[in-house]
Amino acid sequence: DFPVRTVLLIGETGCGKSFVGNRLLGREEFLSSASFDSCTKKCAKHCVKDGELQTEFQVIDTVGFSDTTKSDQEVRQLLGEFANLAPAGIHAVVVVLNLQAGGRSNALKVLDTIENFFGKYVWAHSVVLCNMSQRTAQEIMKDLDASSGSPAKWAKEWRAAGVPICAMPTVGRVDKSIAARVVDLKRAIVNRQGVYQSGEFRREHDRLKTLTTEAINEFTTCSWRDEMTKVNKRLLDGRLTQAGWEIERTRLGAKDAEDQRRNDTLKRVAAAGLVSTACGAGVGAAGALIAGEASVTMSAGAAAAGGIAEGWFGKVAGWFGRNSKKAGA
């Protein structure tokens, strides 16, 4: 019996996973199409013994990422079914990419999803196959290195993990050039060391769920908690990298803290206002009492002064009256 190498084919919908699987098997087992529509609806496995390489290849085809007929959650669930077909683990994860000009952007996004679903350590067990490409591995890596941002990042990560880069010409063609590329791919698969344990897929998802739960518990305001819930869903669905998630967590956390400080300030102001109102009522009552007593005193003084003035004017008037009578006489 030959040693067994279990191969997992993953990639976006319509990238040619099933076509590659059929080339590895040397026969048509997986339903494939030259269009970009999804053909694979669930995980399936077929085997072949290669006498030249003295290896039995167990090839597992999977549902594609970015399948418009399924939600991200359904894709994750269907993809996870590979664990039932490979309980002993995966020897090589073949990441099928379309790096042509029209599909490059989506292909690079799928790489983020793969890392989210399988964990960063998946690259230590991977082979990258650039489908629909006539270029060599050296040319592909040179092109990625020359690009800025995401392409250069992946080139660096693959190089660090020792990821073999293979290429295969246009989907649908079966000729000598395809046969030579298939042999190259098989050799790359055989040379991969170690096993990606099937349970890691489930554990990675559980780790992300724990991470998102801890994050949501840090939020105190309802509005920002709701926003963080949306960000968490994007991470769990594979539409956001963990690095991107960390950035959003920090940004929304700062907004949440700012609103919490504002709410605390308003509470303190409101509490101080109640005390001020109570003190104001007390001061008002005391003021009224003092003002009332002062008014009484002033009224009494005014009355006394008026009486004195009235008496003085009366005396003056009497004096003028008496003198007037004497003058008349």
mmCIF file of C-alpha atoms in Angstrom:
data_model
loop_
_atom_site.group_PDB
_atom_site.id
_atom_site.type_symbol
_atom_site.label_atom_id
_atom_site.label_comp_id
_atom_site.label_asym_id
_atom_site.label_seq_id
_atom_site.Cartn_x
_atom_site.Cartn_y
_atom_site.Cartn_z
ATOM 1 C CA ASP A 1 0.000 0.000 0.000
ATOM 2 C CA PHE A 2 1.124 3.527 -0.821
ATOM 3 C CA PRO A 3 1.308 6.227 1.843
ATOM 4 C CA VAL A 4 -1.785 8.434 1.805
ATOM 5 C CA ARG A 5 -1.695 12.184 1.208
ATOM 6 C CA THR A 6 -5.004 13.937 1.892
ATOM 7 C CA VAL A 7 -5.474 17.095 -0.172
ATOM 8 C CA LEU A 8 -8.015 19.856 0.543
ATOM 9 C CA LEU A 9 -8.936 22.148 -2.372
ATOM 10 C CA ILE A 10 -10.147 25.602 -1.343
ATOM 11 C CA GLY A 11 -10.738 28.897 -3.132
ATOM 12 C CA GLU A 12 -13.410 31.285 -4.318
ATOM 13 C CA THR A 13 -16.376 30.204 -6.403
ATOM 14 C CA GLY A 14 -15.482 29.667 -10.066
ATOM 15 C CA CYS A 15 -11.692 29.645 -9.611
ATOM 16 C CA GLY A 16 -11.365 26.085 -10.977
ATOM 17 C CA LYS A 17 -11.022 23.951 -7.825
ATOM 18 C CA SER A 18 -13.019 21.073 -9.296
ATOM 19 C CA PHE A 19 -11.039 21.224 -12.550
ATOM 20 C CA VAL A 20 -7.788 20.981 -10.576
ATOM 21 C CA GLY A 21 -9.214 18.110 -8.525
ATOM 22 C CA ASN A 22 -10.059 16.191 -11.665
ATOM 23 C CA ARG A 23 -6.536 16.731 -13.012
ATOM 24 C CA LEU A 24 -5.073 15.340 -9.781
ATOM 25 C CA LEU A 25 -7.327 12.282 -10.062
ATOM 26 C CA GLY A 26 -6.698 11.812 -13.781
ATOM 27 C CA ARG A 27 -10.413 11.418 -14.404
ATOM 28 C CA GLU A 28 -13.645 13.419 -14.220
ATOM 29 C CA GLU A 29 -15.148 12.958 -10.745
ATOM 30 C CA PHE A 30 -15.928 16.474 -9.548
ATOM 31 C CA LEU A 31 -18.543 18.494 -11.407
ATOM 32 C CA SER A 32 -16.782 21.447 -13.035
ATOM 33 C CA SER A 33 -17.612 24.231 -15.439
ATOM 34 C CA ALA A 34 -15.747 26.796 -17.519
ATOM 35 C CA SER A 35 -18.023 29.518 -16.079
ATOM 36 C CA PHE A 36 -17.563 31.371 -12.791
ATOM 37 C CA ASP A 37 -20.776 29.927 -11.336
ATOM 38 C CA SER A 38 -20.647 27.556 -8.396
ATOM 39 C CA CYS A 39 -20.789 23.832 -9.226
ATOM 40 C CA THR A 40 -19.755 22.319 -5.898
ATOM 41 C CA LYS A 41 -22.585 22.348 -3.350
ATOM 42 C CA LYS A 42 -20.898 20.318 -0.595
ATOM 43 C CA CYS A 43 -17.584 18.656 0.248
ATOM 44 C CA ALA A 44 -16.775 15.492 -1.706
ATOM 45 C CA LYS A 45 -13.796 13.127 -1.707
ATOM 46 C CA HIS A 46 -12.267 10.838 -4.334
ATOM 47 C CA CYS A 47 -9.018 8.870 -4.336
ATOM 48 C CA VAL A 48 -6.322 7.846 -6.798
ATOM 49 C CA LYS A 49 -3.089 5.859 -6.535
ATOM 50 C CA ASP A 50 -0.104 7.336 -8.334
ATOM 51 C CA GLY A 51 2.414 4.608 -9.174
ATOM 52 C CA GLU A 52 5.109 7.046 -10.312
ATOM 53 C CA LEU A 53 5.076 8.976 -7.026
ATOM 54 C CA GLN A 54 4.058 5.868 -5.056
ATOM 55 C CA THR A 55 1.396 7.875 -3.245
ATOM 56 C CA GLU A 56 -2.334 7.558 -2.765
ATOM 57 C CA PHE A 57 -3.979 10.957 -3.106
ATOM 58 C CA GLN A 58 -7.273 11.542 -1.337
ATOM 59 C CA VAL A 59 -8.673 14.719 -2.898
ATOM 60 C CA ILE A 60 -11.414 16.718 -1.175
ATOM 61 C CA ASP A 61 -13.296 19.364 -3.168
ATOM 62 C CA THR A 62 -15.130 22.073 -1.238
ATOM 63 C CA VAL A 63 -17.800 24.723 -1.667
ATOM 64 C CA GLY A 64 -16.347 28.024 -2.880
ATOM 65 C CA PHE A 65 -15.934 31.244 -0.959
ATOM 66 C CA SER A 66 -18.026 34.207 -2.157
ATOM 67 C CA ASP A 67 -20.819 31.865 -3.281
ATOM 68 C CA THR A 68 -23.686 34.245 -4.076
ATOM 69 C CA THR A 69 -26.275 31.515 -3.435
ATOM 70 C CA LYS A 70 -25.173 31.020 0.191
ATOM 71 C CA SER A 71 -24.544 33.208 3.199
ATOM 72 C CA ASP A 72 -21.057 33.471 4.678
ATOM 73 C CA GLN A 73 -22.245 31.445 7.657
ATOM 74 C CA GLU A 74 -23.538 28.665 5.385
ATOM 75 C CA VAL A 75 -20.237 28.606 3.476
ATOM 76 C CA ARG A 76 -18.298 28.219 6.733
ATOM 77 C CA GLN A 77 -20.586 25.431 7.885
ATOM 78 C CA LEU A 78 -20.369 23.539 4.565
ATOM 79 C CA LEU A 79 -16.614 24.038 4.380
ATOM 80 C CA GLY A 80 -16.240 22.608 7.868
ATOM 81 C CA GLU A 81 -17.669 19.310 6.634
ATOM 82 C CA PHE A 82 -14.223 18.422 5.282
ATOM 83 C CA ALA A 83 -13.338 17.349 8.836
ATOM 84 C CA ASN A 84 -15.751 14.396 8.479
ATOM 85 C CA LEU A 85 -13.953 13.302 5.306
ATOM 86 C CA ALA A 86 -10.469 13.689 6.776
ATOM 87 C CA PRO A 87 -10.546 12.741 10.476
ATOM 88 C CA ALA A 88 -6.773 12.163 10.456
ATOM 89 C CA GLY A 89 -6.116 15.661 9.111
ATOM 90 C CA ILE A 90 -4.971 17.346 5.901
ATOM 91 C CA HIS A 91 -1.471 16.889 4.462
ATOM 92 C CA ALA A 92 -1.772 19.735 1.962
ATOM 93 C CA VAL A 93 -4.266 22.573 1.635
ATOM 94 C CA VAL A 94 -4.222 23.569 -2.034
ATOM 95 C CA VAL A 95 -5.321 27.206 -2.297
ATOM 96 C CA VAL A 96 -6.577 27.735 -5.854
ATOM 97 C CA LEU A 97 -6.360 31.371 -6.974
ATOM 98 C CA ASN A 98 -7.210 33.352 -10.049
ATOM 99 C CA LEU A 99 -4.654 36.171 -10.121
ATOM 100 C CA GLN A 100 -5.666 37.400 -13.561
ATOM 101 C CA ALA A 101 -6.394 41.145 -13.734
ATOM 102 C CA GLY A 102 -10.156 40.683 -13.450
ATOM 103 C CA GLY A 103 -10.093 38.276 -10.525
ATOM 104 C CA ARG A 104 -7.058 39.421 -8.567
ATOM 105 C CA SER A 105 -8.886 41.703 -6.148
ATOM 106 C CA ASN A 106 -11.400 39.016 -5.111
ATOM 107 C CA ALA A 107 -8.661 36.389 -4.877
ATOM 108 C CA LEU A 108 -6.682 38.502 -2.410
ATOM 109 C CA LYS A 109 -9.805 39.057 -0.286
ATOM 110 C CA VAL A 110 -10.370 35.296 -0.215
ATOM 111 C CA LEU A 111 -6.893 34.856 1.285
ATOM 112 C CA ASP A 112 -8.013 36.919 4.291
ATOM 113 C CA THR A 113 -11.093 34.700 4.646
ATOM 114 C CA ILE A 114 -8.975 31.536 4.458
ATOM 115 C CA GLU A 115 -6.719 32.793 7.232
ATOM 116 C CA ASN A 116 -9.762 33.719 9.331
ATOM 117 C CA PHE A 117 -11.375 30.310 8.908
ATOM 118 C CA PHE A 118 -8.297 28.084 9.184
ATOM 119 C CA GLY A 119 -5.896 30.212 11.265
ATOM 120 C CA LYS A 120 -2.512 31.649 10.271
ATOM 121 C CA TYR A 121 -0.780 28.289 10.736
ATOM 122 C CA VAL A 122 -2.654 26.910 7.706
ATOM 123 C CA TRP A 123 0.102 28.322 5.467
ATOM 124 C CA ALA A 124 2.610 25.866 6.936
ATOM 125 C CA HIS A 125 0.534 23.117 5.282
ATOM 126 C CA SER A 126 -0.457 24.903 2.081
ATOM 127 C CA VAL A 127 0.352 24.910 -1.617
ATOM 128 C CA VAL A 128 -0.740 27.962 -3.641
ATOM 129 C CA LEU A 129 -1.919 27.156 -7.163
ATOM 130 C CA CYS A 130 -2.382 30.093 -9.528
ATOM 131 C CA ASN A 131 -4.949 28.805 -11.967
ATOM 132 C CA MET A 132 -5.368 30.145 -15.508
ATOM 133 C CA SER A 133 -1.746 31.273 -15.503
ATOM 134 C CA GLN A 134 1.101 30.554 -17.921
ATOM 135 C CA ARG A 135 3.684 32.157 -15.642
ATOM 136 C CA THR A 136 6.265 30.385 -13.524
ATOM 137 C CA ALA A 137 6.321 30.453 -9.720
ATOM 138 C CA GLN A 138 9.280 32.871 -9.821
ATOM 139 C CA GLU A 139 7.395 35.272 -12.089
ATOM 140 C CA ILE A 140 4.305 35.153 -9.871
ATOM 141 C CA MET A 141 6.275 35.906 -6.687
ATOM 142 C CA LYS A 142 8.219 38.666 -8.439
ATOM 143 C CA ASP A 143 4.942 40.286 -9.487
ATOM 144 C CA LEU A 144 3.551 40.063 -5.928
ATOM 145 C CA ASP A 145 6.767 41.473 -4.446
ATOM 146 C CA ALA A 146 6.637 44.432 -6.827
ATOM 147 C CA SER A 147 3.084 45.286 -5.735
ATOM 148 C CA SER A 148 2.280 47.350 -2.670
ATOM 149 C CA GLY A 149 -0.107 46.509 0.151
ATOM 150 C CA SER A 150 -1.847 43.140 0.278
ATOM 151 C CA PRO A 151 0.005 41.296 -2.567
ATOM 152 C CA ALA A 152 3.431 42.058 -1.084
ATOM 153 C CA LYS A 153 2.176 41.048 2.368
ATOM 154 C CA TRP A 154 1.086 37.623 1.107
ATOM 155 C CA ALA A 155 4.330 37.088 -0.780
ATOM 156 C CA LYS A 156 6.245 37.744 2.427
ATOM 157 C CA GLU A 157 3.998 35.464 4.487
ATOM 158 C CA TRP A 158 4.172 32.605 1.984
ATOM 159 C CA ARG A 159 7.928 32.875 1.726
ATOM 160 C CA ALA A 160 8.258 32.745 5.519
ATOM 161 C CA ALA A 161 6.037 29.625 5.672
ATOM 162 C CA GLY A 162 7.835 27.966 2.772
ATOM 163 C CA VAL A 163 4.641 27.801 0.688
ATOM 164 C CA PRO A 164 5.243 26.252 -2.770
ATOM 165 C CA ILE A 165 3.786 28.265 -5.673
ATOM 166 C CA CYS A 166 2.442 26.331 -8.655
ATOM 167 C CA ALA A 167 0.632 27.449 -11.793
ATOM 168 C CA MET A 168 -1.739 25.879 -14.287
ATOM 169 C CA PRO A 169 -2.826 27.166 -17.729
ATOM 170 C CA THR A 170 -6.367 27.978 -18.787
ATOM 171 C CA VAL A 171 -9.175 25.964 -17.236
ATOM 172 C CA GLY A 172 -10.712 23.494 -19.655
ATOM 173 C CA ARG A 173 -7.527 22.651 -21.522
ATOM 174 C CA VAL A 174 -6.098 19.169 -21.056
ATOM 175 C CA ASP A 175 -2.797 18.778 -22.882
ATOM 176 C CA LYS A 176 0.878 18.028 -22.252
ATOM 177 C CA SER A 177 1.499 21.424 -20.644
ATOM 178 C CA ILE A 178 -1.311 20.734 -18.153
ATOM 179 C CA ALA A 179 0.094 17.243 -17.432
ATOM 180 C CA ALA A 180 3.520 18.662 -16.590
ATOM 181 C CA ARG A 181 1.977 21.251 -14.245
ATOM 182 C CA VAL A 182 -0.086 18.535 -12.527
ATOM 183 C CA VAL A 183 3.088 16.569 -11.792
ATOM 184 C CA ASP A 184 4.658 19.712 -10.316
ATOM 185 C CA LEU A 185 1.590 20.183 -8.106
ATOM 186 C CA LYS A 186 1.656 16.568 -6.929
ATOM 187 C CA ARG A 187 5.336 16.805 -6.018
ATOM 188 C CA ALA A 188 4.676 19.993 -4.046
ATOM 189 C CA ILE A 189 1.867 18.200 -2.168
ATOM 190 C CA VAL A 190 4.054 15.176 -1.361
ATOM 191 C CA ASN A 191 6.869 17.412 -0.102
ATOM 192 C CA ARG A 192 4.695 19.292 2.404
ATOM 193 C CA GLN A 193 5.521 18.284 5.965
ATOM 194 C CA GLY A 194 3.189 17.849 8.915
ATOM 195 C CA VAL A 195 -0.597 17.668 9.091
ATOM 196 C CA TYR A 196 -3.261 20.312 9.483
ATOM 197 C CA GLN A 197 -5.510 18.780 12.139
ATOM 198 C CA SER A 198 -9.149 18.876 11.080
ATOM 199 C CA GLY A 199 -10.218 19.927 14.583
ATOM 200 C CA GLU A 200 -8.216 23.146 14.218
ATOM 201 C CA PHE A 201 -10.918 24.549 11.929
ATOM 202 C CA ARG A 202 -13.505 24.223 14.696
ATOM 203 C CA ARG A 203 -11.094 25.428 17.379
ATOM 204 C CA GLU A 204 -10.204 28.508 15.345
ATOM 205 C CA HIS A 205 -13.873 29.404 15.083
ATOM 206 C CA ASP A 206 -14.332 28.876 18.830
ATOM 207 C CA ARG A 207 -11.298 31.068 19.518
ATOM 208 C CA LEU A 208 -12.762 33.897 17.442
ATOM 209 C CA LYS A 209 -16.132 33.540 19.175
ATOM 210 C CA THR A 210 -14.440 33.838 22.578
ATOM 211 C CA LEU A 211 -12.485 36.850 21.354
ATOM 212 C CA THR A 212 -15.591 38.636 20.086
ATOM 213 C CA THR A 213 -17.560 37.861 23.263
ATOM 214 C CA GLU A 214 -14.815 39.340 25.432
ATOM 215 C CA ALA A 215 -14.720 42.417 23.234
ATOM 216 C CA ILE A 216 -18.465 43.049 23.343
ATOM 217 C CA ASN A 217 -18.443 42.842 27.142
ATOM 218 C CA GLU A 218 -16.052 45.801 27.253
ATOM 219 C CA PHE A 219 -18.687 48.148 25.809
ATOM 220 C CA THR A 220 -21.005 50.103 28.098
ATOM 221 C CA THR A 221 -23.164 52.156 25.702
ATOM 222 C CA CYS A 222 -25.862 50.451 23.653
ATOM 223 C CA SER A 223 -25.174 52.239 20.354
ATOM 224 C CA TRP A 224 -21.463 51.363 20.229
ATOM 225 C CA ARG A 225 -22.157 47.847 21.501
ATOM 226 C CA ASP A 226 -24.468 47.370 18.495
ATOM 227 C CA GLU A 227 -21.764 48.650 16.140
ATOM 228 C CA MET A 228 -19.218 46.249 17.640
ATOM 229 C CA THR A 229 -21.687 43.382 17.206
ATOM 230 C CA LYS A 230 -21.750 44.111 13.465
ATOM 231 C CA VAL A 231 -17.945 44.155 13.321
ATOM 232 C CA ASN A 232 -17.804 40.841 15.206
ATOM 233 C CA LYS A 233 -20.140 39.242 12.659
ATOM 234 C CA ARG A 234 -17.890 40.348 9.793
ATOM 235 C CA LEU A 235 -14.926 38.699 11.525
ATOM 236 C CA LEU A 236 -16.777 35.442 12.184
ATOM 237 C CA ASP A 237 -18.087 35.379 8.601
ATOM 238 C CA GLY A 238 -14.556 35.756 7.252
ATOM 239 C CA ARG A 239 -15.209 39.179 5.690
ATOM 240 C CA LEU A 240 -12.784 40.977 8.001
ATOM 241 C CA THR A 241 -9.258 40.081 9.039
ATOM 242 C CA GLN A 242 -8.353 39.883 12.700
ATOM 243 C CA ALA A 243 -5.984 42.834 12.191
ATOM 244 C CA GLY A 244 -8.851 44.852 10.704
ATOM 245 C CA TRP A 245 -11.093 43.736 13.541
ATOM 246 C CA GLU A 246 -8.551 44.957 16.116
ATOM 247 C CA ILE A 247 -8.485 48.380 14.440
ATOM 248 C CA GLU A 248 -12.285 48.606 14.542
ATOM 249 C CA ARG A 249 -12.354 47.398 18.141
ATOM 250 C CA THR A 250 -9.937 50.160 19.171
ATOM 251 C CA ARG A 251 -11.802 52.832 17.211
ATOM 252 C CA LEU A 252 -15.255 51.917 18.521
ATOM 253 C CA GLY A 253 -13.864 51.407 22.034
ATOM 254 C CA ALA A 254 -12.582 55.000 22.042
ATOM 255 C CA LYS A 255 -16.018 56.240 20.940
ATOM 256 C CA ASP A 256 -17.700 54.169 23.640
ATOM 257 C CA ALA A 257 -15.327 55.508 26.335
ATOM 258 C CA GLU A 258 -15.936 59.076 25.169
ATOM 259 C CA ASP A 259 -19.701 58.657 25.404
ATOM 260 C CA GLN A 260 -19.346 57.012 28.811
ATOM 261 C CA ARG A 261 -17.307 59.979 30.102
ATOM 262 C CA ARG A 262 -19.942 62.349 28.744
ATOM 263 C CA ASN A 263 -22.704 60.381 30.448
ATOM 264 C CA ASP A 264 -20.781 60.356 33.738
ATOM 265 C CA THR A 265 -20.302 64.133 33.496
ATOM 266 C CA LEU A 266 -24.006 64.681 32.873
ATOM 267 C CA LYS A 267 -24.846 62.528 35.877
ATOM 268 C CA ARG A 268 -22.503 64.558 38.102
ATOM 269 C CA VAL A 269 -23.965 67.826 36.802
ATOM 270 C CA ALA A 270 -27.479 66.561 37.406
ATOM 271 C CA ALA A 271 -26.592 65.466 40.946
ATOM 272 C CA ALA A 272 -24.948 68.834 41.644
ATOM 273 C CA GLY A 273 -28.049 70.593 40.338
ATOM 274 C CA LEU A 274 -30.270 68.797 42.846
ATOM 275 C CA VAL A 275 -28.007 69.858 45.714
ATOM 276 C CA SER A 276 -27.926 73.429 44.408
ATOM 277 C CA THR A 277 -31.716 73.544 44.197
ATOM 278 C CA ALA A 278 -32.038 72.297 47.761
ATOM 279 C CA CYS A 279 -29.493 74.856 49.006
ATOM 280 C CA GLY A 280 -31.185 77.600 47.025
ATOM 281 C CA ALA A 281 -34.513 76.839 48.632
ATOM 282 C CA GLY A 282 -32.926 77.087 52.087
ATOM 283 C CA VAL A 283 -31.180 80.359 51.333
ATOM 284 C CA GLY A 284 -34.375 81.797 49.867
ATOM 285 C CA ALA A 285 -36.338 81.009 52.999
ATOM 286 C CA ALA A 286 -33.700 82.554 55.269
ATOM 287 C CA GLY A 287 -33.483 85.598 53.021
ATOM 288 C CA ALA A 288 -37.225 86.083 53.149
ATOM 289 C CA LEU A 289 -37.173 85.934 56.944
ATOM 290 C CA ILE A 290 -34.331 88.459 57.219
ATOM 291 C CA ALA A 291 -35.923 90.743 54.642
ATOM 292 C CA GLY A 292 -39.223 90.613 56.502
ATOM 293 C CA GLU A 293 -37.636 91.593 59.817
ATOM 294 C CA ALA A 294 -35.658 94.410 58.195
ATOM 295 C CA SER A 295 -38.823 95.734 56.560
ATOM 296 C CA VAL A 296 -40.669 95.844 59.871
ATOM 297 C CA THR A 297 -37.791 97.667 61.553
ATOM 298 C CA MET A 298 -37.479 100.180 58.725
ATOM 299 C CA SER A 299 -41.230 100.791 58.741
ATOM 300 C CA ALA A 300 -41.174 101.465 62.462
ATOM 301 C CA GLY A 301 -38.249 103.855 62.077
ATOM 302 C CA ALA A 302 -39.953 105.698 59.250
ATOM 303 C CA ALA A 303 -43.106 106.067 61.284
ATOM 304 C CA ALA A 304 -41.162 107.462 64.243
ATOM 305 C CA ALA A 305 -39.287 109.919 62.043
ATOM 306 C CA GLY A 306 -42.550 111.000 60.471
ATOM 307 C CA GLY A 307 -44.036 111.658 63.877
ATOM 308 C CA ILE A 308 -41.080 113.835 64.927
ATOM 309 C CA ALA A 309 -41.225 115.785 61.669
ATOM 310 C CA GLU A 310 -44.951 116.298 62.043
ATOM 311 C CA GLY A 311 -44.485 117.668 65.557
ATOM 312 C CA TRP A 312 -41.765 120.128 64.477
ATOM 313 C CA PHE A 313 -43.754 121.471 61.556
ATOM 314 C CA GLY A 314 -46.693 121.900 63.873
ATOM 315 C CA LYS A 315 -44.644 124.040 66.242
ATOM 316 C CA VAL A 316 -43.327 126.185 63.378
ATOM 317 C CA ALA A 317 -46.822 126.738 62.032
ATOM 318 C CA GLY A 318 -48.029 127.759 65.486
ATOM 319 C CA TRP A 319 -45.213 130.307 65.891
ATOM 320 C CA PHE A 320 -45.998 131.964 62.541
ATOM 321 C CA GLY A 321 -49.636 132.078 63.494
ATOM 322 C CA ARG A 322 -49.012 133.846 66.766
ATOM 323 C CA ASN A 323 -46.633 136.411 65.243
ATOM 324 C CA SER A 324 -49.132 137.152 62.488
ATOM 325 C CA LYS A 325 -51.836 138.056 65.012
ATOM 326 C CA LYS A 326 -49.467 140.434 66.912
ATOM 327 C CA ALA A 327 -48.537 142.192 63.699
ATOM 328 C CA GLY A 328 -52.178 142.759 62.847
ATOM 329 C CA ALA A 329 -52.931 144.264 66.210
#
